[in-house]
Coordinates of C-alpha atoms and ligand atoms in Angstrom, one line a residue:
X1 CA 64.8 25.1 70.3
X2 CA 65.8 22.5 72.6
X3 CA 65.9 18.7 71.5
X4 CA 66.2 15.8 73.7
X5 CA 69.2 13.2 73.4
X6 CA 68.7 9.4 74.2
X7 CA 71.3 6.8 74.4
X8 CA 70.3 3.3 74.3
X9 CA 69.2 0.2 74.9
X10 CA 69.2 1.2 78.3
X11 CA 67.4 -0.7 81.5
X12 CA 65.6 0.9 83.5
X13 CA 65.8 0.5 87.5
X14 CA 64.4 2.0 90.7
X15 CA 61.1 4.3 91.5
X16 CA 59.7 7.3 89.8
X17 CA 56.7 9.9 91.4
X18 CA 54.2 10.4 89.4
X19 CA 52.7 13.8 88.9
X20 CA 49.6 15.7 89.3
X21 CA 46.9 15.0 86.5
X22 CA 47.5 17.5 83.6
X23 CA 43.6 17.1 82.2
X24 CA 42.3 17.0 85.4
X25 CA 44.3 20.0 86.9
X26 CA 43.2 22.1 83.5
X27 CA 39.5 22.2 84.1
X28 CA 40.0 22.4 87.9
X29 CA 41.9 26.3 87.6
X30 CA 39.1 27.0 85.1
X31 CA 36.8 26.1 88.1
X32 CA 38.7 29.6 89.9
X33 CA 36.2 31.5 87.4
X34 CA 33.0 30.2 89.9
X35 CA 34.3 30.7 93.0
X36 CA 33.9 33.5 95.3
X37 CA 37.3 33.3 96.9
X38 CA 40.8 32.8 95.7
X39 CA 41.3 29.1 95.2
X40 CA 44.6 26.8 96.1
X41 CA 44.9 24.2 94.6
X42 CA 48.1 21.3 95.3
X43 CA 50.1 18.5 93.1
X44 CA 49.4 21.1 89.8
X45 CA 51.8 19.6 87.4
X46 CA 54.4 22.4 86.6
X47 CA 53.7 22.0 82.5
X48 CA 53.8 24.1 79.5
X49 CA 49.8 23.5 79.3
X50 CA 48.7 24.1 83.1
X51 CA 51.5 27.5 82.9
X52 CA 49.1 28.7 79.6
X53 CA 46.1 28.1 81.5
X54 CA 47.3 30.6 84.0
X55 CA 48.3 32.7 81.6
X56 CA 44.8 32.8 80.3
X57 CA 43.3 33.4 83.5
X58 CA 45.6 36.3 84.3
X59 CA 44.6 37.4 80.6
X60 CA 40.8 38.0 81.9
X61 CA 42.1 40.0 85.1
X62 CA 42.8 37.1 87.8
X63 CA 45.6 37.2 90.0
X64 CA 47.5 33.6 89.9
X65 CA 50.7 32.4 91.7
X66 CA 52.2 29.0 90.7
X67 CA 55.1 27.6 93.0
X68 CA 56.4 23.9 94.2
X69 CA 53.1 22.5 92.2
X70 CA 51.0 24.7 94.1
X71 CA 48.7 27.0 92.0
X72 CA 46.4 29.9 93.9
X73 CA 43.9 31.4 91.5
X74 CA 41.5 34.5 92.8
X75 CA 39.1 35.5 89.6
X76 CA 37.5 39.1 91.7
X77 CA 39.7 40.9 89.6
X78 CA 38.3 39.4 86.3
X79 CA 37.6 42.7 84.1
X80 CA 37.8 40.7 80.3
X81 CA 35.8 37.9 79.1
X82 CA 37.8 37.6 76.2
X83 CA 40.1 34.2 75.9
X84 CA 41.9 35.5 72.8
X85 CA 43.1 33.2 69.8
X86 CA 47.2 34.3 70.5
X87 CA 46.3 32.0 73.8
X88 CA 43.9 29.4 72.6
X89 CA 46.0 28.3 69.4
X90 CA 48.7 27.0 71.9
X91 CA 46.3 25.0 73.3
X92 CA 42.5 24.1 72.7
X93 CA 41.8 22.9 76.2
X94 CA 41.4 27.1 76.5
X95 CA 38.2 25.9 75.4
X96 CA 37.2 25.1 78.9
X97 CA 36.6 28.7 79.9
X98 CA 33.8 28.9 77.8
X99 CA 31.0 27.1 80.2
X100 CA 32.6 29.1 83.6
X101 CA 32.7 32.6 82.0
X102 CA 29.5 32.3 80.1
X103 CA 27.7 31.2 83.3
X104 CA 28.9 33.6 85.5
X105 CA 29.2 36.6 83.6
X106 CA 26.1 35.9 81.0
X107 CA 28.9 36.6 78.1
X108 CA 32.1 35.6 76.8
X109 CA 34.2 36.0 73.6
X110 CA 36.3 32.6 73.2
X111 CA 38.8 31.9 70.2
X112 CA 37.5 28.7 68.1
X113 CA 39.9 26.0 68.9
X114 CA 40.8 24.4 65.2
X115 CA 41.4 21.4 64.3
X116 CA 45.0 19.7 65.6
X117 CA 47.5 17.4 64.3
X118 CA 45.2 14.5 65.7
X119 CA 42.1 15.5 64.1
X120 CA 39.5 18.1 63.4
X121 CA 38.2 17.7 67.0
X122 CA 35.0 20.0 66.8
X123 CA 33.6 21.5 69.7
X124 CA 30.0 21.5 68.5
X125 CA 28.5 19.5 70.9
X126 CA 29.8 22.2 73.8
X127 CA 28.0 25.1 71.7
X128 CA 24.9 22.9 70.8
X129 CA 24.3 21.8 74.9
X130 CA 25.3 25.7 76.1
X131 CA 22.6 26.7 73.4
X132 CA 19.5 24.3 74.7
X133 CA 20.9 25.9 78.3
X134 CA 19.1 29.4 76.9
X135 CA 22.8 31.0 75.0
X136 CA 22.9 32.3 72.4
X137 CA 26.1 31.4 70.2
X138 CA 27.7 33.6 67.3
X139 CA 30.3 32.6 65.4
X140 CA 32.2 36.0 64.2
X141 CA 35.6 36.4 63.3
X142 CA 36.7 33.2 64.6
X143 CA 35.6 33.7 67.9
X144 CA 32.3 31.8 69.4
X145 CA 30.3 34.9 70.7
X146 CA 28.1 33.7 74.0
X147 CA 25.4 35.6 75.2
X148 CA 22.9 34.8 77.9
X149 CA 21.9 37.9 79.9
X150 CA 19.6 36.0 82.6
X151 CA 21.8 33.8 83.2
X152 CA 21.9 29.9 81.7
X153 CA 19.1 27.6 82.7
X154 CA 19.0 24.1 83.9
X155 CA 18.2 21.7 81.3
X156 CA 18.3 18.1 79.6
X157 CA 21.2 17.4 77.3
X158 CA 22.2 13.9 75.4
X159 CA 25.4 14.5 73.9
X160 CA 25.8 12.4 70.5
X161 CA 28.8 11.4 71.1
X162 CA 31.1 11.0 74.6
X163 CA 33.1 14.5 74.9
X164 CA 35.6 14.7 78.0
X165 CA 36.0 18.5 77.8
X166 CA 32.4 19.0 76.3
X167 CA 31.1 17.5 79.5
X168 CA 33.5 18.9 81.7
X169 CA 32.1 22.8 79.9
X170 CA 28.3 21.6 80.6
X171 CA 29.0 20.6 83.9
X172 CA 30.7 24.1 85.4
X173 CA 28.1 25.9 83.1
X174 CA 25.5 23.7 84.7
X175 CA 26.9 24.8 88.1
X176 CA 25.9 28.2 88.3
X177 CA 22.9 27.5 86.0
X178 CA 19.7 28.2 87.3
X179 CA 17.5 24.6 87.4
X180 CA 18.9 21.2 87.5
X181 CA 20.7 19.9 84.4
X182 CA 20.8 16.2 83.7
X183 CA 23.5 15.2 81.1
X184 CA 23.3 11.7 79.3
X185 CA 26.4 10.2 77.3
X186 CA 28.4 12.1 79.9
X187 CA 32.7 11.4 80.2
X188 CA 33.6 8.9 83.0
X189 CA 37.2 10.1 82.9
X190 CA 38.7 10.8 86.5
X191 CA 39.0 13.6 85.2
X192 CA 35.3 14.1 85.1
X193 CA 35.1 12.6 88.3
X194 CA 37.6 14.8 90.6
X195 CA 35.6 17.8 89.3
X196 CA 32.1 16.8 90.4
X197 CA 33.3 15.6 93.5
X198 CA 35.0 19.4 94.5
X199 CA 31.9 20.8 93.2
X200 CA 29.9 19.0 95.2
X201 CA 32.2 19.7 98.0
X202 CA 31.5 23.4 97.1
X203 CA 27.8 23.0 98.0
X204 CA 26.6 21.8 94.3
X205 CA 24.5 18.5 94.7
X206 CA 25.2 16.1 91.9
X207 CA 24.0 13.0 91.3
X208 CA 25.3 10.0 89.1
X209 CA 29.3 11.2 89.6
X210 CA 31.3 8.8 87.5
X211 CA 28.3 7.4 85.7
X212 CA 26.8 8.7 81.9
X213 CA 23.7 10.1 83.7
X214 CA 24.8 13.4 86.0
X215 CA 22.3 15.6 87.5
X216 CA 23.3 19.1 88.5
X217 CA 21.4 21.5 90.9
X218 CA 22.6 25.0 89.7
X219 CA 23.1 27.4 92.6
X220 CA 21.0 29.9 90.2
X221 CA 24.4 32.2 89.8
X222 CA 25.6 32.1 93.3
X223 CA 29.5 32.0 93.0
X224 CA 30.9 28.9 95.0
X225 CA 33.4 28.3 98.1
X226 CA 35.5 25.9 97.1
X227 CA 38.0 24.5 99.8
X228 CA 41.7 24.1 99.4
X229 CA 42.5 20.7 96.9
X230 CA 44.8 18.3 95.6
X231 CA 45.1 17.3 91.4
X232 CA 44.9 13.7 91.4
X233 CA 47.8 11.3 90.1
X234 CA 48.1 11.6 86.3
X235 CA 47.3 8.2 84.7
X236 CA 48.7 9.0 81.2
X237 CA 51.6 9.8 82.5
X238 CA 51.7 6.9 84.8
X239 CA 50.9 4.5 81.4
X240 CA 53.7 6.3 79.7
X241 CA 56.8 5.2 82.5
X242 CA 54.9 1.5 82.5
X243 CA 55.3 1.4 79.2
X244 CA 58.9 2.3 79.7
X245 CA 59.1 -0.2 82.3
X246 CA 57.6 -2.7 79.7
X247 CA 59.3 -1.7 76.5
X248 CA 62.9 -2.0 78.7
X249 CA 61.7 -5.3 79.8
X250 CA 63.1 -3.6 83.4
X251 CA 61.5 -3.2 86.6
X252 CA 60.8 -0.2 88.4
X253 CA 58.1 1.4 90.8
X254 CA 55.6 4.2 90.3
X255 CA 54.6 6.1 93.3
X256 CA 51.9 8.6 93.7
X257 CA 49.2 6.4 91.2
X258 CA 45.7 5.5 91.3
X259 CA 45.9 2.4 89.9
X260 CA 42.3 2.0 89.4
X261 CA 42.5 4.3 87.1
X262 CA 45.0 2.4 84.9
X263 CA 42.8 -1.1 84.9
X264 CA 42.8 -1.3 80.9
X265 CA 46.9 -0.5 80.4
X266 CA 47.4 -3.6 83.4
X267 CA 45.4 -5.8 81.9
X268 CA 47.1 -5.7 78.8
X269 CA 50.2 -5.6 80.0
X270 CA 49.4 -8.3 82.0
X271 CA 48.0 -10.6 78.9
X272 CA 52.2 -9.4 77.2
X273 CA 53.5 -11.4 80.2
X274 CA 54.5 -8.6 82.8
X275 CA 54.4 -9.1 85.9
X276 CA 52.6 -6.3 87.8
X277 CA 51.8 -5.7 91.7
X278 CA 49.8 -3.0 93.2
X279 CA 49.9 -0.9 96.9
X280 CA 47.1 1.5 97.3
X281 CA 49.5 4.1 95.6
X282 CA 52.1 2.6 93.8
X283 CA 52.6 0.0 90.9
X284 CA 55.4 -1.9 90.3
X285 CA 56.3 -3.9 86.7
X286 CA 58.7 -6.6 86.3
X287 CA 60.6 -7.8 83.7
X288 CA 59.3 -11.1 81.9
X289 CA 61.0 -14.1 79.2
X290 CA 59.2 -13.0 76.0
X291 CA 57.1 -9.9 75.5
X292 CA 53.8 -11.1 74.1
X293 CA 51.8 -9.7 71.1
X294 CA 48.2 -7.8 71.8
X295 CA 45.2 -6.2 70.2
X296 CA 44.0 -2.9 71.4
X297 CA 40.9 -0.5 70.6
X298 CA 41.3 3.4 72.4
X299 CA 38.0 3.9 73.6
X300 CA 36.5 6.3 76.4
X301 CA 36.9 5.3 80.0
X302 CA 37.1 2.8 81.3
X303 CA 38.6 1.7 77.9
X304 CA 42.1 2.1 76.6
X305 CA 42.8 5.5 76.3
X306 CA 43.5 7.4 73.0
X307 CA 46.3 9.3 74.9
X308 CA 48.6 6.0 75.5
X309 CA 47.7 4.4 72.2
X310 CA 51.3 5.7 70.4
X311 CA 53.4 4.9 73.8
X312 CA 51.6 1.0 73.4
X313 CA 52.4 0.8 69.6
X314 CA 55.9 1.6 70.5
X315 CA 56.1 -0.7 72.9
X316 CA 54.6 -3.3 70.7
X317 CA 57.4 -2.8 68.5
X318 CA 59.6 -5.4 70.9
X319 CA 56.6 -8.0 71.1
X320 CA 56.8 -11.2 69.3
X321 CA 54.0 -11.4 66.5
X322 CA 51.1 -8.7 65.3
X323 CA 49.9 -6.4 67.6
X324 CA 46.3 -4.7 66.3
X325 CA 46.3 -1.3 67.0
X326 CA 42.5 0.2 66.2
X327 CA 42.0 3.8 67.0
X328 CA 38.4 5.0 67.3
X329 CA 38.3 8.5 69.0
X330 CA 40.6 10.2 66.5
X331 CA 41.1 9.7 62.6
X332 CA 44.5 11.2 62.4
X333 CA 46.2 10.1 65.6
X334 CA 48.7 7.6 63.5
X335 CA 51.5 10.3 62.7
X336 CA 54.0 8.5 65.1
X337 CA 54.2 5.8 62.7
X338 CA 56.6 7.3 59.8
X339 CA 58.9 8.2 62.9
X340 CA 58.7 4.8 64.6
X341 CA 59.4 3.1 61.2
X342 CA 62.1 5.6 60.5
X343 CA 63.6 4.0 64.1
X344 CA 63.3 0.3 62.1
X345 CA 59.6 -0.3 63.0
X346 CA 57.7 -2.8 60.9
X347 CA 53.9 -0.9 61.0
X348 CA 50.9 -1.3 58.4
X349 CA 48.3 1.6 58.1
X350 CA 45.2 1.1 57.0
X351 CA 42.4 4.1 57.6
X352 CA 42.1 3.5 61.6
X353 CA 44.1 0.5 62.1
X354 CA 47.9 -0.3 62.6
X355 CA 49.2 -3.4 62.7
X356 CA 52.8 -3.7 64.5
X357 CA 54.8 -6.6 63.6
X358 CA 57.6 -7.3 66.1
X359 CA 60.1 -7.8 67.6
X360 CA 62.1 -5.6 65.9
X361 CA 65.5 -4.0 66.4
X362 CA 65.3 -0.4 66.3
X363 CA 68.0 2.1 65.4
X364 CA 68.5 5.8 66.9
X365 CA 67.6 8.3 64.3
X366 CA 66.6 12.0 64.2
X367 CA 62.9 11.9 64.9
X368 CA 60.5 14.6 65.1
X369 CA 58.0 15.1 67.7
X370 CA 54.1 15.9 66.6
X371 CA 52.4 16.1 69.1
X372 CA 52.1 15.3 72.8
X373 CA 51.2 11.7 73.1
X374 CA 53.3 10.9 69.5
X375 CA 56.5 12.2 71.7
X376 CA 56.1 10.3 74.3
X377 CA 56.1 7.2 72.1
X378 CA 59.0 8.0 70.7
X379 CA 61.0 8.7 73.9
X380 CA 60.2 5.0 74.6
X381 CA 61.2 3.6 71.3
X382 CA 64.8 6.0 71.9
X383 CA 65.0 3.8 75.2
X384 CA 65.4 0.6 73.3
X385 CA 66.8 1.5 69.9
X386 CA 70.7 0.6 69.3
X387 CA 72.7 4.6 69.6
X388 CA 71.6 7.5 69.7
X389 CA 68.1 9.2 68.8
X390 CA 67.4 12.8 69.1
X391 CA 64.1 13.8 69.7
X392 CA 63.3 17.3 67.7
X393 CA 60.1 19.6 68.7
X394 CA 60.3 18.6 72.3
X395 CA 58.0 22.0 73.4
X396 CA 54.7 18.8 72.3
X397 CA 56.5 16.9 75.6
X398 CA 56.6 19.9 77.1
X399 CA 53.2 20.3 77.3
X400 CA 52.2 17.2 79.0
X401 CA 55.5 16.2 81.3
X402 CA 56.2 17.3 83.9
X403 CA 60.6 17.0 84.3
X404 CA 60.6 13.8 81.9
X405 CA 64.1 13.5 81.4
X406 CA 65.0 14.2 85.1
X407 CA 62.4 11.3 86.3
X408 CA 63.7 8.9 83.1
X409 CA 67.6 9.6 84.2
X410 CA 66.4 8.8 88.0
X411 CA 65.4 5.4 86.2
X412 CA 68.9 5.2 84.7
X413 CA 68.2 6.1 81.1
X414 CA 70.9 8.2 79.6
X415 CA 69.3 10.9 78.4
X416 CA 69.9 14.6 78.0
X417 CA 68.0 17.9 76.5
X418 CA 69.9 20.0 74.4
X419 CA 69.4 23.1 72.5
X420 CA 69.8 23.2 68.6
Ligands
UD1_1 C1 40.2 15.2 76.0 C2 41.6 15.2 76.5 C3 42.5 14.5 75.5 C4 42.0 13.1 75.1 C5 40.5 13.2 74.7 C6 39.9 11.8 74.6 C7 41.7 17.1 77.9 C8 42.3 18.5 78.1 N1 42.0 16.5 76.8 O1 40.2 15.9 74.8 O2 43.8 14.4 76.1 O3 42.7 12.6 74.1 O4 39.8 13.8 75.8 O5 40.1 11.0 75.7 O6 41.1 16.6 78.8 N2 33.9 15.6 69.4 C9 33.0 16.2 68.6 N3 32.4 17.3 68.9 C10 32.6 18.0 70.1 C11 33.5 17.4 71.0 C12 34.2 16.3 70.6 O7 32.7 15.6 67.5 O8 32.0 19.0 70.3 C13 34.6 14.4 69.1 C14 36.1 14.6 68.9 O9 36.5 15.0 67.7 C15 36.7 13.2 69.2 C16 35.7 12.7 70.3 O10 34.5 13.5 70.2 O11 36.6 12.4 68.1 C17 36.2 12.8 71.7 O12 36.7 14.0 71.9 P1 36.7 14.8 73.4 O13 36.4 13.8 74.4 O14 35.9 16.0 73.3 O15 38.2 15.2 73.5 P2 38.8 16.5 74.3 O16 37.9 16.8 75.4 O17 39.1 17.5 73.3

């Protein structure tokens, strides 16, 4: 198993491309399932998770080629409706097949997702709004068993509670539906976003893109063109190299952002002294005198997201004072903090809330990665810790990164992957 080595403290210097969007390009190849012809789609990020996703789709009968970020998908061949558990345990954004195969096929057989190291992460709110679209759902054997012979019908659906893939599901499903579905408490991700706007592209009229009101005129189970795309920049991944920029106190240049999409990471970097300019694509941190202490709360866009919450507590390890760390979309999303501490990090638990107090001086150490977003974190303490950490488990990075230690060399880290 490979492991990655990091020597430090280490600044950080010069300009790093960011990559495609990892949760925007997943739903996007699931979007293949409802179009006539083969699809093309640009700036895929080549990672572990987008390379399953394929895997999946070829699983069902597509025919998929992935080179130089370019991904072609052509689902005419699609003779299974299965998405089997061997696939969906590596990764529960499987999920997203189930709204595309159900609505064009009128059945599908998808593996139940499970709960995660981050938390139980139910997908009942999928099921419930595919039900009041006229499915009928079995649970058997694990498996969510979807049936709906004439097809899924437009309808009105409130979700409880905001769901990024949930919405993204209802949306495809609502796609080919026949009727116009209107979805309140929908996601306002960018994620979200980038797919309504190539569906509507395809010929699908919705209204309300980017807002939590979207109203969908099914094309009554008439597959889709969809025209030739590009994945747009992904913003975690972009948070995750300012946050090295930060945590380094260095300054370097990303390229290939949308830094509208990062408005709640700048502003709190911002308010812990960095400097930060903007170009219509780029972003560019620079050093300051003393990192500042700050509160945050993950919430759903446009608040701070979930998935840079353990890259910021990390960083807020080098900040002078108590940083508040209060996460509210998942209730086990703390397990970076026995690693961090293990690095010399001064954290309090309590339920939901972590309270950082800094600076302090961290030491390498063998950490352990557990899952995606906890990884990254770690990578960034590694980058400021006196010697040398190696990072264990590295196939969670894997998932999400796209070439992270070629990109964090570029920068000048010293850091190298290595097998055990
Ligand atoms: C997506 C992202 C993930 C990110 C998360 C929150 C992808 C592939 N993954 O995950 O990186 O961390 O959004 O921004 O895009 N919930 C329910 N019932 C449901 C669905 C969700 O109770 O049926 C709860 C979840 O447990 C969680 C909250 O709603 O507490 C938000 O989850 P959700 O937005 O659905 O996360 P994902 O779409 O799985």
């Amino acid at each position: 198993m490979d492991f990655l080595e990091i020597k430090g403290p280490q600044k950080l210097h010069g300009k790093v491309a960011i990559s495609g969007a990892k949760n925007a390009a997943l739903p996007l190849l699931t979007l293949a399932l409802l179009s006539r012809r083969p699809i093309k789609i640009d700036n895929v990020p080549n990672v572990a998770d987008v390379r399953t996703l394929l895997q999946l789709l070829e699983n069902l009968g597509a025919v998929q080629s992935f080179t130089e970020n370019s991904a072609t998908v052509d689902t005419n061949s699609v003779n299974s409706t299965c998405a089997n558990y061997d696939i969906v345990r590596k990764m529960r954004a499987s999920i997203l097949t189930l709204g595309p195969l159900l609505t064009r096929f009128g059945h599908c057989e998808v593996s139940l997702p499970g709960g995660c190291a981050i938390g139980q992460r139910p997908i009942d709110l999928h099921l419930k709004a595919l039900e009041i679209m006229g499915a009928n759902i079995d649970i058997r054997q694990g498996y969510v068993i979807a049936t709906a012979p004439n097809g899924l019908k437009g309808a009105n659906i409130v979700f409880d509670k905001i769901t990024v893939t949930g919405s993204e599901n209802i949306i495809m499903a609502a796609a080919l539906a026949h009727g116009t579905t209107v979805i309140s408490n929908a996601a306002k991700e960018p994620e979200v976003v980038q797919l309504c706007e190539i569906l509507n592209k395809s010929g699908v009229e919705i209204k309300g893109i980017g807002s939590a009101e979207i109203e969908i005129k099914g094309s009554g189970g008439r597959l889709l063109d969809i025209a030739d795309f590009s994945v747009i920049a992904d913003r975690i991944e972009a948070g995750t190299y300012l946050c090295a920029g930060a945590i380094t106190n260095s300054e370097i240049t990303l390229a290939n952002v949308i830094p509208e999409h990062l408005k709640s990471l700048i502003s709190k970097l911002n308010s812990m002294g960095f400097e930060i300019s903007k170009t219509q694509n780029s972003i560019t941190i620079k050093p300051c005198k003393k990192i500042l202490s700050a509160d945050i709360e993950t919430l759903e866009y446009p608040g701070f997201p979930t998935d840079m919450q353990a890259q910021f507590m990390a960083l807020c390890t080098q900040a002078d004072g108590a940083s508040v760390i209060d996460e509210r979309l998942f209730e086990n999303r703390f397990m970076h903090v026995s690693e961090l501490s293990r690095m010399g990090a001064n954290i309090k638990l309590t339920s939901h809330t972590a309270t950082v107090y800094g600076p302090t001086k961290l030491t390498g150490a063998d950490v352990m990665a557990t899952d995606l977003r906890a990884s990254s974190a770690l990578v960034l303490a590694a980058l400021v810790a006196e010697g040398t950490t190696r990072i264990h488990r590295i196939y969670h990075l894997d998932r999400g990164y796209e070439n992270l230690e070629g990109k964090l060399s570029s920068l000048g880290a010293k850091i190298k992957r290595l097998s055990e």
